[in-house]
Coordinates of C-alpha atoms and ligand atoms in Angstrom, one line a residue:
X1 CA 3.3 -5.6 50.9
X2 CA 1.1 -4.9 47.9
X3 CA -0.6 -7.3 45.4
X4 CA -2.5 -6.7 42.2
X5 CA -5.7 -8.6 42.1
X6 CA -9.4 -8.4 41.3
X7 CA -11.9 -7.8 44.1
X8 CA -15.6 -7.4 44.8
X9 CA -16.8 -5.8 48.1
X10 CA -19.9 -7.4 49.5
X11 CA -22.0 -5.7 52.1
X12 CA -22.9 -8.5 54.7
X13 CA -25.9 -6.6 56.0
X14 CA -27.6 -6.1 52.7
X15 CA -25.9 -9.0 51.0
X16 CA -25.2 -6.7 48.0
X17 CA -22.1 -6.3 46.1
X18 CA -20.7 -2.8 45.7
X19 CA -19.7 -3.6 42.0
X20 CA -21.5 -5.9 39.6
X21 CA -18.3 -7.7 38.8
X22 CA -14.7 -8.1 39.9
X23 CA -12.6 -5.0 39.3
X24 CA -8.8 -4.6 39.0
X25 CA -7.5 -3.6 42.4
X26 CA -4.4 -3.1 44.5
X27 CA -4.4 -4.4 48.1
X28 CA -1.7 -3.1 50.5
X29 CA -1.1 -4.4 54.0
X30 CA 1.1 -2.7 56.6
X31 CA 1.2 -0.9 60.0
X32 CA -0.4 2.5 60.5
X33 CA 2.4 4.1 62.5
X34 CA 0.4 7.2 63.4
X35 CA -2.3 5.3 65.3
X36 CA -2.9 6.1 68.9
X37 CA -4.4 3.9 71.6
X38 CA -7.1 4.9 74.0
X39 CA -4.5 6.6 76.2
X40 CA -3.1 8.7 73.4
X41 CA 0.1 6.7 73.1
X42 CA 1.5 5.6 69.8
X43 CA 0.6 2.0 68.8
X44 CA 1.0 -0.2 65.8
X45 CA -2.2 -1.1 64.1
X46 CA -2.4 -3.4 61.1
X47 CA -4.4 -2.0 58.2
X48 CA -5.4 -3.0 54.7
X49 CA -5.6 -0.4 51.9
X50 CA -7.9 -1.2 49.0
X51 CA -7.5 0.7 45.6
X52 CA -9.9 0.3 42.7
X53 CA -10.2 2.3 39.4
X54 CA -13.4 3.8 41.0
X55 CA -11.6 4.6 44.2
X56 CA -8.0 5.6 43.4
X57 CA -7.5 7.4 46.7
X58 CA -8.1 4.0 48.3
X59 CA -10.2 2.8 51.2
X60 CA -8.6 1.8 54.6
X61 CA -9.7 -1.1 56.6
X62 CA -8.6 -1.8 60.2
X63 CA -7.2 -5.4 60.5
X64 CA -6.1 -5.4 64.2
X65 CA -9.1 -6.6 66.3
X66 CA -11.3 -6.1 63.3
X67 CA -11.3 -9.5 61.4
X68 CA -14.5 -11.3 61.4
X69 CA -13.4 -14.3 59.4
X70 CA -10.9 -15.2 56.6
X71 CA -12.1 -17.7 54.1
X72 CA -9.1 -19.3 52.6
X73 CA -10.4 -22.7 51.5
X74 CA -9.9 -21.9 47.9
X75 CA -6.5 -20.2 48.3
X76 CA -5.0 -22.7 45.9
X77 CA -7.4 -21.5 43.2
X78 CA -6.5 -17.9 44.0
X79 CA -9.7 -17.1 45.8
X80 CA -9.8 -15.7 49.3
X81 CA -12.4 -13.7 51.2
X82 CA -11.6 -11.4 54.1
X83 CA -14.5 -10.4 56.3
X84 CA -14.2 -7.3 58.4
X85 CA -16.2 -6.5 61.5
X86 CA -16.5 -2.8 60.9
X87 CA -17.6 -2.0 58.3
X88 CA -19.5 -5.3 58.0
X89 CA -18.2 -6.1 54.6
X90 CA -16.6 -9.2 52.8
X91 CA -13.6 -8.4 50.6
X92 CA -13.6 -11.1 48.0
X93 CA -10.3 -11.4 46.3
X94 CA -9.2 -13.2 43.0
X95 CA -5.5 -13.3 42.5
X96 CA -2.5 -15.3 41.5
X97 CA -2.3 -17.9 44.3
X98 CA 1.4 -17.3 45.1
X99 CA 1.3 -13.6 45.9
X100 CA -2.1 -14.2 47.5
X101 CA -0.6 -16.7 49.9
X102 CA 2.2 -14.3 50.6
X103 CA -0.4 -11.6 51.4
X104 CA -2.2 -13.8 53.9
X105 CA 1.0 -14.8 55.6
X106 CA 1.9 -11.1 56.0
X107 CA -1.5 -10.4 57.6
X108 CA -0.9 -13.3 60.0
X109 CA 2.6 -11.9 60.9
X110 CA 1.1 -8.4 61.3
X111 CA -1.7 -9.7 63.6
X112 CA 0.9 -11.4 65.7
X113 CA 2.7 -8.0 65.9
X114 CA 5.9 -9.4 64.3
X115 CA 8.2 -7.5 62.1
X116 CA 8.7 -8.5 58.6
X117 CA 10.2 -7.0 55.4
X118 CA 6.7 -7.2 54.0
X119 CA 5.4 -5.0 56.8
X120 CA 7.8 -2.1 56.3
X121 CA 5.3 -0.2 54.2
X122 CA 3.8 2.8 55.8
X123 CA 0.1 2.1 55.1
X124 CA -0.8 5.7 55.3
X125 CA 1.4 6.5 52.4
X126 CA 0.6 3.5 50.2
X127 CA -0.4 4.0 46.7
X128 CA -2.0 1.8 44.0
X129 CA 0.3 -0.4 41.8
X130 CA 0.5 1.4 38.4
X131 CA -1.0 -0.8 35.8
X132 CA 0.2 -0.5 32.3
X133 CA -3.0 0.7 30.5
X134 CA -4.5 -1.9 28.3
X135 CA -3.8 -1.3 24.6
X136 CA -6.7 0.3 22.9
X137 CA -8.6 -2.3 20.8
X138 CA -11.8 -0.6 20.0
X139 CA -12.7 2.9 18.6
X140 CA -16.0 4.4 17.5
X141 CA -16.1 7.7 15.5
X142 CA -19.6 9.1 15.1
X143 CA -18.7 12.7 14.8
X144 CA -16.3 14.4 12.4
X145 CA -14.6 16.1 15.3
X146 CA -13.8 12.7 16.9
X147 CA -11.8 11.6 13.8
X148 CA -8.2 11.1 15.1
X149 CA -6.1 13.6 13.3
X150 CA -2.9 12.0 14.5
X151 CA -3.8 8.6 13.2
X152 CA -5.3 5.5 14.7
X153 CA -3.9 3.3 17.5
X154 CA -2.0 0.5 15.9
X155 CA -3.5 -1.9 18.4
X156 CA -7.2 -1.5 17.2
X157 CA -9.1 -4.6 16.5
X158 CA -12.4 -3.0 16.0
X159 CA -13.1 0.3 14.3
X160 CA -16.4 2.0 13.5
X161 CA -16.5 5.3 11.6
X162 CA -20.1 6.0 10.7
X163 CA -22.2 8.8 9.4
X164 CA -19.5 11.4 9.2
X165 CA -19.6 11.9 5.3
X166 CA -16.3 10.1 5.0
X167 CA -15.1 10.2 1.3
X168 CA -12.0 8.2 1.4
X169 CA -10.5 5.2 3.3
X170 CA -7.0 6.4 4.3
X171 CA -3.9 4.3 4.1
X172 CA -3.8 4.7 7.8
X173 CA -6.8 2.6 8.2
X174 CA -5.5 0.0 5.7
X175 CA -2.4 -0.5 7.7
X176 CA -4.1 -1.5 11.0
X177 CA -2.8 -5.0 10.9
X178 CA -4.8 -6.2 13.9
X179 CA -8.2 -5.0 12.6
X180 CA -10.8 -7.8 12.4
X181 CA -14.0 -5.7 12.5
X182 CA -14.5 -2.6 10.4
X183 CA -17.7 -0.6 10.1
X184 CA -17.7 2.3 7.7
X185 CA -21.5 2.5 7.2
X186 CA -23.4 5.6 6.2
X187 CA -20.6 7.5 4.5
X188 CA -19.8 8.6 1.0
X189 CA -17.0 6.2 0.1
X190 CA -16.7 5.3 -3.6
X191 CA -13.6 3.1 -3.5
X192 CA -12.0 0.6 -1.2
X193 CA -8.3 0.7 -1.6
X194 CA -6.5 -2.5 -2.7
X195 CA -4.5 -2.6 0.5
X196 CA -7.6 -3.4 2.4
X197 CA -7.3 -7.0 1.0
X198 CA -4.2 -7.4 3.2
X199 CA -6.2 -7.0 6.4
X200 CA -7.4 -10.0 8.4
X201 CA -11.0 -8.7 8.4
X202 CA -13.6 -10.9 9.8
X203 CA -16.5 -8.5 9.4
X204 CA -16.7 -5.6 7.0
X205 CA -19.7 -3.3 7.0
X206 CA -19.8 -0.6 4.3
X207 CA -23.4 -0.3 3.7
X208 CA -24.9 2.9 2.5
X209 CA -21.9 4.3 0.6
X210 CA -21.2 4.7 -3.1
X211 CA -19.1 1.8 -4.1
X212 CA -21.3 1.4 -7.2
X213 CA -19.9 4.5 -8.8
X214 CA -16.3 3.2 -9.3
X215 CA -17.0 -0.5 -9.0
X216 CA -13.3 -1.4 -8.1
X217 CA -13.2 -4.8 -6.3
X218 CA -9.4 -5.4 -6.4
X219 CA -9.4 -5.4 -2.6
X220 CA -11.5 -8.6 -2.5
X221 CA -8.7 -10.4 -4.2
X222 CA -6.3 -9.9 -1.3
X223 CA -5.0 -13.1 0.1
X224 CA -5.7 -12.2 3.7
X225 CA -9.3 -11.0 3.3
X226 CA -10.2 -13.9 1.1
X227 CA -9.3 -16.3 3.9
X228 CA -10.7 -14.3 6.8
X229 CA -13.9 -12.5 5.8
X230 CA -17.1 -14.0 7.3
X231 CA -19.5 -11.1 7.2
X232 CA -19.8 -8.6 4.4
X233 CA -22.4 -5.8 4.2
X234 CA -22.6 -4.0 0.9
X235 CA -26.2 -2.9 1.1
X236 CA -27.3 0.4 -0.4
X237 CA -24.2 1.1 -2.6
X238 CA -26.0 1.5 -5.9
X239 CA -24.3 -1.6 -7.3
X240 CA -25.6 -2.4 -10.7
X241 CA -24.1 -5.9 -10.9
X242 CA -22.9 -8.5 -8.5
X243 CA -19.1 -8.1 -7.8
X244 CA -17.8 -11.4 -9.0
X245 CA -14.8 -11.4 -6.7
X246 CA -17.2 -12.1 -3.8
X247 CA -17.5 -15.7 -4.8
X248 CA -13.9 -16.3 -3.9
X249 CA -14.4 -15.3 -0.2
X250 CA -13.9 -18.8 1.1
X251 CA -15.1 -18.2 4.6
X252 CA -18.1 -16.0 3.9
X253 CA -21.1 -16.8 6.2
X254 CA -23.2 -13.7 5.9
X255 CA -23.7 -11.5 2.8
X256 CA -25.9 -8.4 2.7
X257 CA -26.6 -6.9 -0.7
X258 CA -30.1 -5.3 -0.2
X259 CA -31.1 -2.1 -1.8
X260 CA -28.9 -2.3 -4.9
X261 CA -29.7 -2.7 -8.6
X262 CA -28.3 -6.2 -9.0
X263 CA -29.9 -8.1 -12.0
X264 CA -28.5 -11.6 -11.5
X265 CA -26.2 -13.7 -9.5
X266 CA -23.5 -15.6 -11.4
X267 CA -23.5 -19.5 -11.6
X268 CA -20.3 -19.4 -9.6
X269 CA -22.3 -18.2 -6.6
X270 CA -22.3 -21.8 -5.4
X271 CA -18.6 -21.4 -4.7
X272 CA -19.7 -19.7 -1.5
X273 CA -20.0 -23.0 0.4
X274 CA -20.0 -21.5 3.8
X275 CA -22.7 -19.0 3.1
X276 CA -25.7 -19.3 5.5
X277 CA -27.4 -15.9 5.4
X278 CA -28.1 -14.0 2.2
X279 CA -30.0 -10.7 2.1
X280 CA -30.5 -9.5 -1.5
X281 CA -33.8 -7.8 -0.9
X282 CA -34.8 -4.8 -3.0
X283 CA -32.7 -5.5 -6.0
X284 CA -33.6 -6.2 -9.7
X285 CA -33.1 -10.0 -9.7
X286 CA -35.2 -11.7 -12.3
X287 CA -33.8 -15.1 -11.4
X288 CA -31.4 -17.2 -9.4
X289 CA -28.8 -19.7 -10.7
X290 CA -30.4 -23.1 -10.9
X291 CA -27.8 -24.8 -8.6
X292 CA -28.6 -22.2 -5.9
X293 CA -30.6 -25.0 -4.2
X294 CA -27.4 -27.0 -3.7
X295 CA -26.1 -24.4 -1.4
X296 CA -26.6 -24.5 2.3
X297 CA -28.2 -21.1 2.8
X298 CA -30.4 -21.0 5.9
X299 CA -31.7 -17.5 5.9
X300 CA -32.6 -16.0 2.6
X301 CA -34.2 -12.6 2.0
X302 CA -35.4 -12.1 -1.7
X303 CA -38.2 -9.5 -0.9
X304 CA -38.7 -6.8 -3.5
X305 CA -37.1 -8.3 -6.6
X306 CA -38.3 -8.7 -10.1
X307 CA -38.5 -12.5 -10.6
X308 CA -40.0 -13.4 -13.9
X309 CA -39.9 -15.5 -17.0
X310 CA -38.4 -12.9 -19.3
X311 CA -34.6 -13.6 -19.8
X312 CA -31.9 -11.1 -20.0
X313 CA -30.3 -11.3 -23.4
X314 CA -26.7 -10.6 -22.4
X315 CA -25.8 -13.3 -20.0
X316 CA -22.2 -12.8 -19.8
X317 CA -21.2 -16.4 -19.4
X318 CA -22.8 -17.3 -22.7
X319 CA -20.4 -18.3 -25.4
X320 CA -20.8 -19.9 -28.8
X321 CA -22.6 -23.2 -29.3
X322 CA -20.0 -26.0 -29.3
X323 CA -22.2 -28.6 -27.8
X324 CA -21.5 -31.3 -30.2
X325 CA -17.7 -31.4 -29.8
X326 CA -16.7 -31.1 -26.1
X327 CA -12.9 -30.8 -25.8
X328 CA -11.0 -33.4 -23.9
X329 CA -10.2 -31.1 -21.0
X330 CA -14.0 -30.5 -20.6
X331 CA -14.8 -34.1 -20.6
X332 CA -12.2 -34.6 -17.9
X333 CA -13.5 -31.7 -15.9
X334 CA -17.0 -33.2 -16.1
X335 CA -15.7 -36.5 -14.8
X336 CA -14.1 -34.7 -11.8
X337 CA -17.4 -32.9 -11.1
X338 CA -19.8 -35.8 -11.5
X339 CA -17.6 -38.2 -9.5
X340 CA -16.8 -35.5 -6.9
X341 CA -13.1 -36.2 -7.2
X342 CA -11.1 -34.2 -4.7
X343 CA -8.8 -31.5 -6.1
X344 CA -7.1 -28.5 -4.5
X345 CA -5.0 -25.5 -5.4
X346 CA -1.6 -26.5 -6.6
X347 CA -2.6 -29.9 -7.9
X348 CA -4.3 -28.6 -11.0
X349 CA -4.1 -25.2 -12.8
X350 CA -6.0 -22.5 -11.0
X351 CA -8.0 -21.7 -14.0
X352 CA -9.5 -25.2 -14.0
X353 CA -10.3 -24.8 -10.3
X354 CA -12.2 -21.7 -11.2
X355 CA -14.0 -23.5 -14.0
X356 CA -14.9 -26.4 -11.8
X357 CA -16.3 -24.1 -9.1
X358 CA -18.0 -21.5 -11.2
X359 CA -19.3 -23.0 -14.4
X360 CA -22.9 -23.8 -14.5
X361 CA -24.0 -27.3 -13.8
X362 CA -26.6 -29.0 -16.0
X363 CA -29.5 -30.7 -14.1
X364 CA -27.9 -34.0 -15.0
X365 CA -24.9 -33.0 -13.0
X366 CA -22.6 -32.3 -16.0
X367 CA -20.4 -29.3 -16.0
X368 CA -21.4 -26.8 -18.8
X369 CA -18.9 -24.6 -20.4
X370 CA -19.0 -22.5 -23.4
X371 CA -22.6 -23.3 -24.0
X372 CA -25.5 -21.3 -25.0
X373 CA -28.6 -23.2 -24.0
X374 CA -30.2 -21.2 -21.3
X375 CA -33.7 -21.6 -20.1
X376 CA -35.7 -20.2 -17.3
X377 CA -38.0 -22.1 -15.1
X378 CA -39.9 -21.8 -11.8
X379 CA -37.8 -22.9 -8.9
X380 CA -40.1 -25.4 -7.0
X381 CA -38.2 -25.6 -3.7
X382 CA -35.5 -24.1 -1.7
X383 CA -34.9 -27.2 0.4
X384 CA -32.1 -25.9 2.8
X385 CA -33.6 -22.5 3.4
X386 CA -35.2 -22.3 6.9
X387 CA -36.3 -18.7 6.7
X388 CA -37.3 -17.3 3.4
X389 CA -38.5 -13.7 2.9
X390 CA -39.9 -13.2 -0.5
X391 CA -43.0 -11.6 -2.2
X392 CA -45.6 -14.4 -2.1
X393 CA -47.4 -13.3 -5.3
X394 CA -44.2 -13.8 -7.3
X395 CA -42.6 -17.2 -8.0
X396 CA -38.9 -17.6 -7.8
X397 CA -37.3 -18.3 -11.1
X398 CA -34.1 -20.1 -11.9
X399 CA -31.7 -19.9 -14.8
X400 CA -30.9 -23.3 -16.2
X401 CA -28.1 -24.3 -18.4
X402 CA -28.3 -27.6 -20.4
X403 CA -25.4 -29.7 -21.4
X404 CA -27.1 -30.6 -24.7
X405 CA -30.5 -30.4 -26.4
X406 CA -31.0 -34.2 -25.8
X407 CA -29.9 -34.2 -22.2
X408 CA -31.9 -36.6 -20.0
X409 CA -31.6 -34.3 -17.1
X410 CA -34.0 -31.9 -18.8
X411 CA -37.0 -34.2 -18.0
X412 CA -35.8 -34.8 -14.5
X413 CA -35.9 -31.1 -13.7
X414 CA -38.9 -31.0 -11.4
X415 CA -39.2 -27.3 -11.6
X416 CA -39.0 -27.2 -15.3
X417 CA -41.7 -25.2 -17.1
X418 CA -42.0 -24.3 -20.7
X419 CA -41.8 -20.5 -21.2
Ligands
LIG501 ZN1 -27.3 -32.5 -18.9

């Protein structure tokens, strides 16, 4: 009889285990038909054969007159230990309880010298149970020569291809439907294909590439990736602006954008409600959006930016001044925002959702849209941030949008400072 199980061999003399953890094993029990007794006559000796991946030829243990003790108190939990006299080892077995019970019964029958269908196996010719090899879930390519020419295993969940001067993400990679972790750091990639948005990626690392040269972010609009991505690393890609599609990654927790040339973050940045870690060190930021402080960022790295009072002239969200005649829909949107009324996709037009989530908020809480009053002020606090890395000699500035010249919130702004 053979069973598939997990085992650890413990040396009773030194109390040490031969392997640090349980290993997949085959155990066989049967008679050794070629054994001789002291007088040289044929005799039937019961033996156990133990196969592990480290010992594929197997190790044989005498059972007849050689059992020190069998601990079967936890048989129902699938745990049994067989102690042999010589060598003085304990064979600790984890197995499905049903075959394990059968295995123990077979040993008992064998020790009584009985015949059983389970004992027909010639132990000397026993072999390990063939295990179907586990599907490959992880692959790391760190040399060009290791890049799989015949394609990647479809079963991959984690793939790292780093520092091999890779120029292109092939369709083959984009069709790995089980992939959740992808690391393409330190290559020369200038474009991520749109198909990447269909993968359920949880973590995507593509730092130190050249995504800023083409600046195509269509892949970030993919339904799957928008729902799954939690960690994104776009550091050192020569980005000269913040890719706006990032703010629609609902699950994003960690975002790395260091060592780029980003000048500002959009007001819609607050849409990243799950973001906890942001590294945007070594960029060209001169300010943060004023409602940044309403986010729940815990670790923030702003080191090496250019925070200052001077405002950019071409803030893209600026429109014409229509402050005095807010249209009805804007008044309605403001009411939704100020009263925190619930809304979700499907209940109102998607464009309105975007406006509600991305348009700047005035200090008074009013939604601002199509407005031109921008001011810059020193941001006094970053209340939620527990770890802040920034250049101490530079103040952190915020861009403020006002709902109107006479807005009361203007005075309430603690961090307001006349330029
Ligand atoms: Zn206001």
